[in-house]
Each structure stands twice: as structure tokens, then as C-alpha cells.
Short mmCIF file of C-alpha atoms in Angstrom, two decimals:
data_model
loop_
_atom_site.label_atom_id
_atom_site.label_comp_id
_atom_site.label_asym_id
_atom_site.label_seq_id
_atom_site.Cartn_x
_atom_site.Cartn_y
_atom_site.Cartn_z
CA MET A 1 1.76 -14.63 -47.92
CA THR A 2 -1.93 -15.19 -47.47
CA SER A 3 -4.25 -12.92 -46.33
CA PRO A 4 -6.02 -13.44 -42.47
CA SER A 5 -9.53 -13.10 -42.26
CA SER A 6 -10.37 -10.00 -39.97
CA GLU A 7 -9.26 -6.64 -40.68
CA SER A 8 -7.51 -6.05 -36.46
CA VAL A 9 -4.62 -8.31 -36.50
CA LEU A 10 -2.73 -9.24 -33.10
CA ILE A 11 1.25 -7.65 -34.00
CA THR A 12 4.09 -9.59 -31.55
CA VAL A 13 7.69 -8.18 -32.14
CA THR A 14 10.31 -10.50 -30.20
CA GLY A 15 13.83 -9.54 -29.80
CA LYS A 16 17.42 -7.48 -28.59
CA ASP A 17 15.80 -4.29 -28.36
CA GLN A 18 17.31 -1.24 -30.08
CA PRO A 19 16.49 2.80 -31.16
CA GLY A 20 14.65 2.69 -34.17
CA ILE A 21 12.04 -0.60 -33.67
CA THR A 22 9.49 0.72 -32.68
CA SER A 23 9.69 4.08 -34.53
CA ARG A 24 10.12 1.80 -37.97
CA LEU A 25 6.46 -0.21 -37.60
CA THR A 26 4.30 2.05 -36.63
CA GLY A 27 5.90 4.13 -40.33
CA LEU A 28 4.78 1.18 -42.75
CA LEU A 29 1.73 0.31 -40.87
CA ALA A 30 0.70 4.62 -40.77
CA GLU A 31 2.40 4.70 -44.85
CA ALA A 32 -0.33 2.22 -44.82
CA GLY A 33 -3.23 3.50 -44.02
CA ALA A 34 -3.97 0.66 -40.70
CA GLU A 35 -6.11 2.57 -37.56
CA LEU A 36 -3.44 1.53 -34.56
CA LEU A 37 -6.68 0.27 -31.79
CA ASP A 38 -3.62 -0.88 -28.95
CA VAL A 39 -0.13 -1.05 -27.97
CA GLU A 40 1.98 -2.22 -25.18
CA GLN A 41 5.52 -2.83 -25.33
CA VAL A 42 8.23 -4.03 -22.64
CA VAL A 43 12.05 -4.29 -22.58
CA VAL A 44 13.52 -7.43 -19.85
CA ARG A 45 17.30 -7.02 -19.57
CA GLY A 46 17.56 -5.87 -23.23
CA ARG A 47 15.00 -7.87 -24.78
CA LEU A 48 11.61 -6.24 -26.56
CA THR A 49 8.31 -7.84 -26.61
CA LEU A 50 5.92 -4.83 -28.91
CA CYS A 51 2.47 -6.05 -29.32
CA LEU A 52 0.85 -4.02 -31.89
CA LEU A 53 -2.93 -4.01 -32.32
CA ALA A 54 -4.14 -3.58 -35.79
CA ARG A 55 -6.71 -2.76 -38.35
CA LEU A 56 -5.54 -3.41 -41.84
CA SER A 57 -7.93 -1.94 -45.05
CA GLY A 58 -7.93 -2.79 -48.02
CA ASP A 59 -5.20 -5.47 -49.09
CA ALA A 60 -4.00 -7.52 -45.44
CA GLY A 61 -0.26 -8.59 -46.83
CA ALA A 62 0.30 -5.80 -48.51
CA VAL A 63 0.35 -4.14 -45.82
CA LEU A 64 2.33 -7.41 -43.88
CA GLU A 65 5.50 -8.78 -46.00
CA PRO A 66 7.27 -4.26 -45.36
CA LEU A 67 6.19 -5.01 -41.36
CA VAL A 68 8.35 -8.73 -41.34
CA ALA A 69 11.28 -7.40 -43.81
CA ALA A 70 11.36 -4.19 -41.97
CA ALA A 71 11.99 -6.61 -38.80
CA LYS A 72 14.85 -9.45 -40.09
CA SER A 73 16.36 -5.69 -41.14
CA LEU A 74 16.06 -5.02 -37.42
CA GLY A 75 17.23 -8.39 -36.33
CA VAL A 76 14.06 -8.92 -34.59
CA THR A 77 10.73 -11.76 -34.33
CA LEU A 78 7.60 -10.86 -36.40
CA ASP A 79 4.49 -12.40 -35.68
CA PHE A 80 1.60 -12.35 -36.32
CA GLU A 81 -3.26 -13.21 -35.46
CA PRO A 82 -6.33 -12.23 -36.93
CA VAL A 83 -8.67 -11.23 -34.28
CA HIS A 84 -11.78 -11.81 -34.76
CA ALA A 85 -13.80 -10.11 -32.17
CA PRO A 86 -13.36 -6.26 -31.07
CA ALA A 87 -11.50 -4.50 -28.38
CA SER A 88 -14.74 -5.30 -25.18
CA GLU A 89 -14.60 -5.49 -21.69
CA ASP A 90 -15.40 -9.03 -22.12
CA GLY A 91 -18.05 -9.23 -19.41
CA ARG A 92 -15.12 -8.55 -16.92
CA GLY A 93 -15.93 -6.22 -14.17
CA PRO A 94 -13.91 -3.42 -12.67
CA ARG A 95 -10.40 -3.75 -12.36
CA PHE A 96 -7.95 -3.73 -9.12
CA VAL A 97 -4.40 -4.44 -8.49
CA VAL A 98 -2.36 -7.42 -6.54
CA THR A 99 0.46 -5.86 -5.10
CA ALA A 100 3.18 -8.31 -4.31
CA VAL A 101 5.99 -7.13 -1.17
CA GLY A 102 8.81 -8.50 -0.05
CA ARG A 103 12.27 -9.26 0.57
CA ALA A 104 12.84 -10.38 -2.30
CA LEU A 105 9.79 -12.60 -4.96
CA GLY A 106 10.93 -15.96 -6.81
CA ALA A 107 9.30 -18.24 -8.66
CA ARG A 108 7.55 -20.20 -5.68
CA GLU A 109 6.29 -17.17 -4.64
CA LEU A 110 4.61 -15.44 -7.61
CA HIS A 111 3.08 -18.87 -8.59
CA ALA A 112 1.46 -19.54 -5.14
CA LEU A 113 -0.06 -15.73 -6.09
CA THR A 114 -1.26 -16.77 -9.37
CA GLN A 115 -2.65 -19.57 -7.91
CA VAL A 116 -5.18 -18.35 -5.70
CA LEU A 117 -5.89 -15.49 -8.52
CA THR A 118 -6.51 -18.04 -11.17
CA ALA A 119 -8.09 -20.05 -8.30
CA HIS A 120 -11.07 -16.45 -8.48
CA GLY A 121 -11.19 -16.68 -11.91
CA ALA A 122 -8.60 -13.06 -11.89
CA GLN A 123 -7.77 -12.43 -15.62
CA VAL A 124 -4.36 -11.27 -15.38
CA GLU A 125 -3.07 -8.17 -17.55
CA ARG A 126 -0.53 -7.61 -16.56
CA ILE A 127 2.73 -7.71 -14.02
CA THR A 128 5.41 -5.13 -13.31
CA ARG A 129 8.53 -4.83 -11.25
CA THR A 130 8.32 -1.69 -8.46
CA SER A 131 10.94 -2.38 -6.76
CA GLU A 132 14.69 -1.87 -7.51
CA PRO A 133 17.12 -3.82 -8.35
CA HIS A 134 16.09 -6.81 -7.35
CA LEU A 135 12.99 -8.04 -7.62
CA GLY A 136 11.21 -7.60 -4.85
CA SER A 137 8.15 -6.23 -5.66
CA VAL A 138 5.34 -6.59 -8.39
CA ASP A 139 1.96 -4.36 -9.59
CA ILE A 140 -0.38 -7.11 -11.05
CA HIS A 141 -3.45 -5.76 -13.05
CA LEU A 142 -6.05 -7.99 -12.85
CA ALA A 143 -9.84 -7.39 -13.36
CA LEU A 144 -12.73 -10.70 -12.11
CA ALA A 145 -15.24 -11.29 -13.92
CA ALA A 146 -18.36 -9.33 -14.41
CA GLY A 147 -20.56 -9.28 -10.45
CA GLN A 148 -17.80 -11.30 -9.24
CA PRO A 149 -17.07 -9.78 -5.76
CA PRO A 150 -13.47 -9.34 -4.47
CA ASP A 151 -13.86 -10.91 -1.05
CA ALA A 152 -13.24 -14.00 -1.53
CA LEU A 153 -9.92 -12.73 -3.81
CA LYS A 154 -9.28 -9.96 -0.51
CA GLN A 155 -9.19 -13.46 2.32
CA ALA A 156 -7.05 -15.75 -0.02
CA LEU A 157 -5.15 -12.84 -0.75
CA LEU A 158 -4.60 -12.03 2.65
CA GLU A 159 -5.08 -16.46 4.02
CA LEU A 160 -1.35 -16.61 1.60
CA SER A 161 -0.07 -14.24 2.98
CA MET A 162 -0.22 -15.58 6.18
CA GLN A 163 0.46 -18.70 5.45
CA SER A 164 4.08 -17.22 3.65
CA GLY A 165 4.96 -14.89 6.32
CA GLY A 166 8.28 -14.03 3.62
CA PHE A 167 6.11 -10.98 1.65
CA ASP A 168 3.10 -8.74 2.18
CA VAL A 169 -0.30 -8.96 -0.30
CA ALA A 170 -2.64 -5.48 -1.25
CA LEU A 171 -5.65 -5.62 -3.14
CA GLN A 172 -7.30 -2.29 -3.77
CA ARG A 173 -9.53 -1.45 -6.45
CA GLU A 174 -7.20 0.44 -9.35
CA SER A 175 -9.79 3.93 -10.00
CA LEU A 176 -7.99 7.45 -9.80
CA PHE A 177 -7.84 7.63 -6.17
CA ARG A 178 -4.94 5.27 -5.85
CA ARG A 179 -2.02 6.96 -6.60
CA GLY A 180 -3.70 10.04 -6.03
CA LYS A 181 -4.15 10.09 -2.11
CA ARG A 182 -2.85 13.46 -0.76
CA MET A 183 -3.00 12.58 3.59
CA VAL A 184 -1.53 9.53 5.87
CA VAL A 185 -2.96 9.42 9.45
CA MET A 186 -0.98 7.12 11.77
CA ASP A 187 -0.73 5.48 14.53
CA MET A 188 1.84 5.64 17.45
CA ASP A 189 2.86 3.16 19.84
CA SER A 190 4.06 -0.58 17.69
CA THR A 191 3.35 1.86 14.21
CA LEU A 192 5.15 4.65 14.08
CA ILE A 193 7.00 3.02 17.17
CA ARG A 194 8.22 -0.59 18.36
CA ILE A 195 6.75 -0.48 21.70
CA GLU A 196 4.03 1.14 24.35
CA VAL A 197 5.35 3.81 25.48
CA ILE A 198 2.46 2.77 29.06
CA ASP A 199 4.21 -0.38 28.77
CA GLU A 200 7.54 1.21 29.27
CA LEU A 201 6.48 3.51 31.92
CA ALA A 202 4.48 1.35 33.45
CA ARG A 203 7.90 -0.61 33.53
CA ALA A 204 10.00 2.36 34.55
CA HIS A 205 7.12 2.72 38.19
CA GLY A 206 7.92 -0.78 38.44
CA VAL A 207 3.55 -1.23 37.86
CA GLY A 208 3.89 -3.86 33.91
CA GLU A 209 2.38 -6.66 36.29
CA GLN A 210 -0.29 -4.60 37.24
CA VAL A 211 -0.77 -2.71 33.90
CA ALA A 212 -0.70 -5.74 32.24
CA ALA A 213 -3.28 -7.57 33.84
CA ILE A 214 -5.70 -4.54 32.88
CA THR A 215 -4.93 -4.14 28.87
CA GLU A 216 -5.59 -7.85 28.84
CA ARG A 217 -8.55 -7.56 30.70
CA ALA A 218 -9.45 -4.91 28.21
CA MET A 219 -8.21 -7.11 24.94
CA GLN A 220 -10.52 -9.93 26.38
CA GLY A 221 -13.84 -7.28 25.22
CA GLU A 222 -14.08 -7.40 29.69
CA MET A 223 -13.80 -3.69 29.44
CA ASP A 224 -14.14 -0.61 27.23
CA TYR A 225 -10.49 1.31 25.95
CA ASP A 226 -11.47 4.55 27.77
CA GLU A 227 -11.51 2.71 31.63
CA SER A 228 -9.26 0.23 30.48
CA LEU A 229 -6.61 3.42 29.61
CA ARG A 230 -8.58 5.09 32.73
CA GLN A 231 -6.89 1.88 36.02
CA ARG A 232 -3.89 2.00 33.98
CA VAL A 233 -2.65 5.88 33.75
CA SER A 234 -3.94 6.39 37.64
CA LEU A 235 -1.33 3.06 38.84
CA LEU A 236 1.98 6.49 37.01
CA ALA A 237 0.53 8.25 39.56
CA GLY A 238 3.50 9.89 41.24
CA LEU A 239 6.11 8.58 38.83
CA ASP A 240 8.12 12.03 37.13
CA VAL A 241 7.56 13.17 34.61
CA SER A 242 11.14 13.12 33.95
CA VAL A 243 10.96 9.56 33.07
CA VAL A 244 8.18 10.73 30.76
CA HIS A 245 10.16 12.74 28.57
CA GLN A 246 13.26 11.07 28.08
CA LEU A 247 11.79 7.95 26.27
CA ALA A 248 10.48 10.05 24.36
CA ALA A 249 13.67 11.01 23.84
CA ASN A 250 14.38 7.43 22.39
CA LEU A 251 11.56 6.50 21.03
CA PRO A 252 12.62 3.20 18.89
CA LEU A 253 10.91 4.12 15.19
CA THR A 254 9.44 1.43 13.12
CA GLU A 255 11.65 0.14 10.38
CA GLY A 256 11.41 2.13 6.88
CA ALA A 257 9.08 4.99 9.37
CA GLU A 258 12.29 7.81 8.50
CA THR A 259 12.47 7.00 4.91
CA LEU A 260 7.90 6.65 4.76
CA VAL A 261 7.84 10.32 6.20
CA ARG A 262 10.81 11.79 4.54
CA VAL A 263 9.71 10.33 0.73
CA LEU A 264 5.95 11.59 2.39
CA LYS A 265 7.19 14.37 2.21
CA ARG A 266 9.21 15.24 -0.82
CA LEU A 267 5.77 14.17 -2.65
CA GLY A 268 3.58 17.54 -0.93
CA TYR A 269 1.50 14.48 0.94
CA ARG A 270 0.43 16.43 5.23
CA THR A 271 0.87 13.62 6.83
CA ALA A 272 -0.34 12.42 11.30
CA VAL A 273 -0.13 10.25 13.95
CA ILE A 274 -3.16 10.06 15.83
CA SER A 275 -2.44 8.24 18.18
CA GLY A 276 -4.50 6.74 21.89
CA GLY A 277 -1.14 7.24 23.52
CA PHE A 278 1.19 10.14 25.27
CA SER A 279 1.02 13.92 23.67
CA VAL A 280 4.63 14.13 25.22
CA ALA A 281 5.74 10.65 22.86
CA ALA A 282 4.01 11.79 19.93
CA GLU A 283 4.61 15.56 20.12
CA ALA A 284 8.93 14.58 20.37
CA LEU A 285 7.99 11.79 17.31
CA LYS A 286 6.72 15.45 15.75
CA ALA A 287 9.04 16.50 15.35
CA ARG A 288 11.63 14.29 15.03
CA LEU A 289 9.84 13.15 12.04
CA GLY A 290 9.03 16.87 10.18
CA ILE A 291 5.14 15.57 10.98
CA ASP A 292 2.38 17.84 9.75
CA VAL A 293 -0.39 16.81 12.73
CA ALA A 294 -0.30 15.01 16.44
CA HIS A 295 -2.89 14.58 18.47
CA SER A 296 -2.80 12.42 21.24
CA ASN A 297 -3.82 12.45 25.43
CA GLU A 298 -2.54 14.41 27.22
CA LEU A 299 -0.57 13.68 30.30
CA GLU A 300 -2.27 15.78 33.43
CA VAL A 301 1.64 17.06 35.66
CA ARG A 302 1.52 18.81 38.84
CA ASP A 303 4.57 19.35 40.74
CA GLY A 304 6.53 17.68 38.24
CA LYS A 305 4.74 14.03 38.55
CA LEU A 306 2.39 12.68 37.09
CA THR A 307 -1.43 12.68 38.82
CA GLY A 308 -2.44 9.00 37.33
CA ARG A 309 -5.33 11.71 35.63
CA THR A 310 -5.29 12.32 31.44
CA VAL A 311 -6.42 15.98 30.50
CA GLY A 312 -8.82 16.33 28.12
CA PRO A 313 -11.21 14.07 25.71
CA ILE A 314 -9.61 10.54 25.34
CA VAL A 315 -8.23 9.05 21.92
CA ASN A 316 -10.62 5.81 21.59
CA ALA A 317 -11.76 4.46 18.44
CA ARG A 318 -14.91 7.08 17.78
CA ARG A 319 -11.93 9.97 17.83
CA LYS A 320 -9.28 8.47 16.37
CA ALA A 321 -11.84 8.51 13.44
CA GLU A 322 -13.52 11.90 13.70
CA LEU A 323 -10.37 13.51 14.12
CA LEU A 324 -9.58 12.17 11.08
CA ALA A 325 -12.09 13.17 8.77
CA SER A 326 -12.12 16.36 10.77
CA LEU A 327 -8.58 17.11 9.51
CA ALA A 328 -8.70 15.95 6.11
CA GLN A 329 -12.04 18.02 6.24
CA ALA A 330 -10.05 21.19 7.11
CA GLU A 331 -7.16 20.05 3.88
CA GLY A 332 -9.99 20.12 1.66
CA ILE A 333 -9.49 16.09 0.92
CA GLN A 334 -11.88 13.39 0.41
CA LEU A 335 -11.52 10.84 2.74
CA ASP A 336 -10.94 8.38 -0.36
CA GLN A 337 -7.73 10.42 -0.85
CA VAL A 338 -6.55 10.03 2.73
CA VAL A 339 -4.26 6.32 3.71
CA ALA A 340 -4.86 5.10 8.06
CA VAL A 341 -2.91 3.07 9.65
CA GLY A 342 -3.20 0.74 12.26
CA ASP A 343 -1.99 -2.15 14.38
CA GLY A 344 -5.22 -2.63 17.59
CA ALA A 345 -8.71 -2.72 17.86
CA ASN A 346 -8.71 1.17 18.79
CA ASP A 347 -7.51 1.88 14.48
CA LEU A 348 -10.53 -0.21 13.37
CA LEU A 349 -12.79 3.52 13.04
CA MET A 350 -10.46 5.51 11.99
CA LEU A 351 -10.00 1.76 9.59
CA GLU A 352 -12.07 1.98 7.90
CA ARG A 353 -12.95 6.22 7.24
CA ALA A 354 -9.98 6.65 5.16
CA GLY A 355 -9.29 5.60 1.91
CA LEU A 356 -7.94 3.11 2.46
CA GLY A 357 -6.91 0.62 5.89
CA ILE A 358 -3.40 -0.40 6.11
CA ALA A 359 -3.47 -3.27 9.55
CA PHE A 360 0.18 -2.63 10.05
CA ARG A 361 1.00 -5.64 11.69
CA ALA A 362 -1.97 -6.14 13.65
CA LYS A 363 -3.89 -8.92 14.53
CA PRO A 364 -5.58 -10.81 12.75
CA LYS A 365 -9.19 -9.48 13.88
CA LEU A 366 -7.84 -6.64 12.25
CA ARG A 367 -6.03 -7.42 10.09
CA ALA A 368 -8.98 -9.68 8.70
CA ALA A 369 -11.42 -6.80 8.78
CA ALA A 370 -8.50 -3.46 7.18
CA ASP A 371 -8.39 -3.15 3.30
CA THR A 372 -4.60 -4.66 3.65
CA SER A 373 -2.54 -5.68 5.55
CA ILE A 374 1.41 -5.13 5.86
CA SER A 375 3.30 -7.93 8.45
CA ALA A 376 6.21 -8.52 6.04
CA GLY A 377 8.11 -5.42 5.32
CA GLY A 378 8.56 -1.90 7.39
CA LEU A 379 6.82 0.73 6.43
CA ASP A 380 8.73 2.62 3.38
CA THR A 381 6.19 -1.14 1.73
CA ILE A 382 3.22 1.64 2.16
CA LEU A 383 5.47 3.87 -0.51
CA PHE A 384 4.29 0.55 -3.36
CA LEU A 385 0.64 0.13 -2.00
CA LEU A 386 -0.07 4.07 -3.52
CA GLY A 387 1.84 2.80 -6.90
CA LEU A 388 5.50 4.27 -6.54
CA THR A 389 8.09 2.36 -7.87
CA GLY A 390 11.97 1.94 -6.92
CA ARG A 391 13.07 4.13 -9.86
CA GLU A 392 10.45 6.31 -8.53
CA LEU A 393 12.29 6.38 -4.93
CA LEU A 394 15.43 6.23 -6.04
CA GLU A 395 16.18 8.70 -7.94
CA LEU A 396 13.53 11.11 -4.98
CA GLY A 397 16.63 9.60 -3.08
#
């Protein structure tokens, strides 16, 4: 056997997995005085791929021949190649993780995704399936060239997700805080629940069209949020408060909401609702799901009927961001450890303040501004963005 010219050798082992393969081969390397520089092992459907990067001392052939013989006796194939350059950063910049989540991810979806990564010079280092039992979620660990900003890649991934309609794609910086989040703050209307409470109340009071017209003017930038809320709430004057309570008792939850909050609570996360909606609904959700904190607008009630006014400061975009920061400070949680989820322009500042801002089934403008977005999946998709795997979720029950 010819000795490789480099003292560093990449040893690749493939074949049917069985106990003892890694132990046997690393034992031989240890006996030969080799220095193990790196190791990576994966088993897919009972098939093993094991990579060992070792720096050999003395006669490389004398080290590799026993490894080849051991591999043969174990029923696996061994290959090796010299590595002439030491492991280094190779000019790469920060590491990132792309998480793709869909009902099912096939060759077509992964081809489209990896095409985008290649076009933006991303070097894929590892792909891991995170869903169970089917291929519905993967983490792709990658590096960008040094000095290359991730914004262009983020935009391309957003466009891919919007075009596909079948899976969501998120780009996150690989850092200590990716799996170190401790608080999740959520909007309520069209986020935790599938409706806009004010629209339902307006229809019940016979003023649905008038309220919708004001909402449209606000969306077109013809009036600010505070004024639009005041005008819409004024149209609810005289509505019996029992209608509000009845609606709050039967709020339709968004897909995945119960799973998300249940898992977060099991893992010790703090949870909060910060909503421009109304406190009767927010407090009902808080009790129903076991959410820790709820902040929202309070409707004024006299003699069992709405007066058409709110009580206290309006929870607008700026107030939402302030409340998020205040909650994090009170809990001793860094903003990098906070996740914020929302669907509308009123959530933008809150999403920007959080370490991870997620636009959930939102308009294109918010999706483009947020750190990442979810459109195809439910709220429980967020759990994969936090670094959890399907196997871990099954263990939690």
C-alpha cells in the first residue's frame, strides 16, 4: 500500500451499520498514535457513513493497512485520501442555518432550495432531517464567503417560499442564541386565532362594512393606527358586552397554536400575547392556553354595553415593541433570546425588537422586513425554527 504524501488523511467508512464499528476503528488509530482531528457520523435507514480526519505519525501505510483489514472483517468499505491543507475557515464568513419545513419535502423542493444556495455562493456543510417520521423538515448548515452579507440570500429564499407555496424557508445565524431562546411573544388576531375580533363584533352589531372601510383607509396610509382604532371602536357603541364574552369563549385557534404553547411551557419558555385587539379575548386565550402574560386594548363598558371607547393607552406598534422589551427586562431575558410573531404592519416594530421576528401568514411587506416568515405551515412550525427536532417533540408527547 502506498503511503499518502500528506500526514493528514480523511478516512471514509460506508456500509451496513452495526455496533462496534466506530470503536474498532478509533481504537486502531489510538494504538497507532494518530491524532484525530475531526469526526462525523450519520446513519440513514441502517446505512452508515463515518468520516475520520486523522493526522498520522510515522509510516501511514502501517496505520491504514490494519484499518482496511478491520473494515473488511466488519463488512464495511473504507476509503481514504490525503488532505494537504489543514482544516481552516477557508475564507468563509459566519455560519448560518436554513430550515425548510413543509407537508413533505421531496427531490423537487430540495433541488430548488439548493439551487438558490449555490447561486448565492453558500457552502453547504451539513444537512439534517429534523422531522419524524417523514421528510418534512431539514436543517441545512452552511457558510457564506467572508464579507458576503446574507440579505440577498434571505430575499431569494423568501421569494422561493412564496413561489412554491408548499414549504417555508428560514435563514438564521448559527449562534448560541438560536437554540437559546427563552420567551415567545405573539400577536393575537390572525396569528394565534384565525379571525379579527373587531370585524366579528362589527358584523354582530351591523356595522361590518363601515368598520371594513376604515380598516382599508388605515391600510392605505390615509390615517394612523390609533385614529383608525378609535373610529372603529366608536361604531361598536351600544353593543351588549355579552356578545364580546360569547365570542371570546369560542375563539377559533390557528393551526398549531395549542401544540406550540404546550411545548413551550414544557420547555420552560415564557409566553405572552401582545395584541392591538381586545382584552376580553386576550384574557380568554391566556386562560385557555396557559399563556403567562397578555397585553391588549380594554373596551370601556357601562351598564352592560360598550361605550365606543377604550380605556388606557392604545396598544399600537410602538407600544407593542415597548411591552416586549419591558417583559424581557422583567424576566431577565436578553432581547436576542426573544421570539416575536405577528401578521400585520402593527407588529413590525415588535418583530424588529426581538432576536427572531417571524411574520406569520403576513402581507409581503412584513414578510420582507421580518427575519423569517411562515406561510405554508401552522404555528407549531416555529418549534423547528427554535432548533427542536421531530424526535424531541415526540418525546415531549
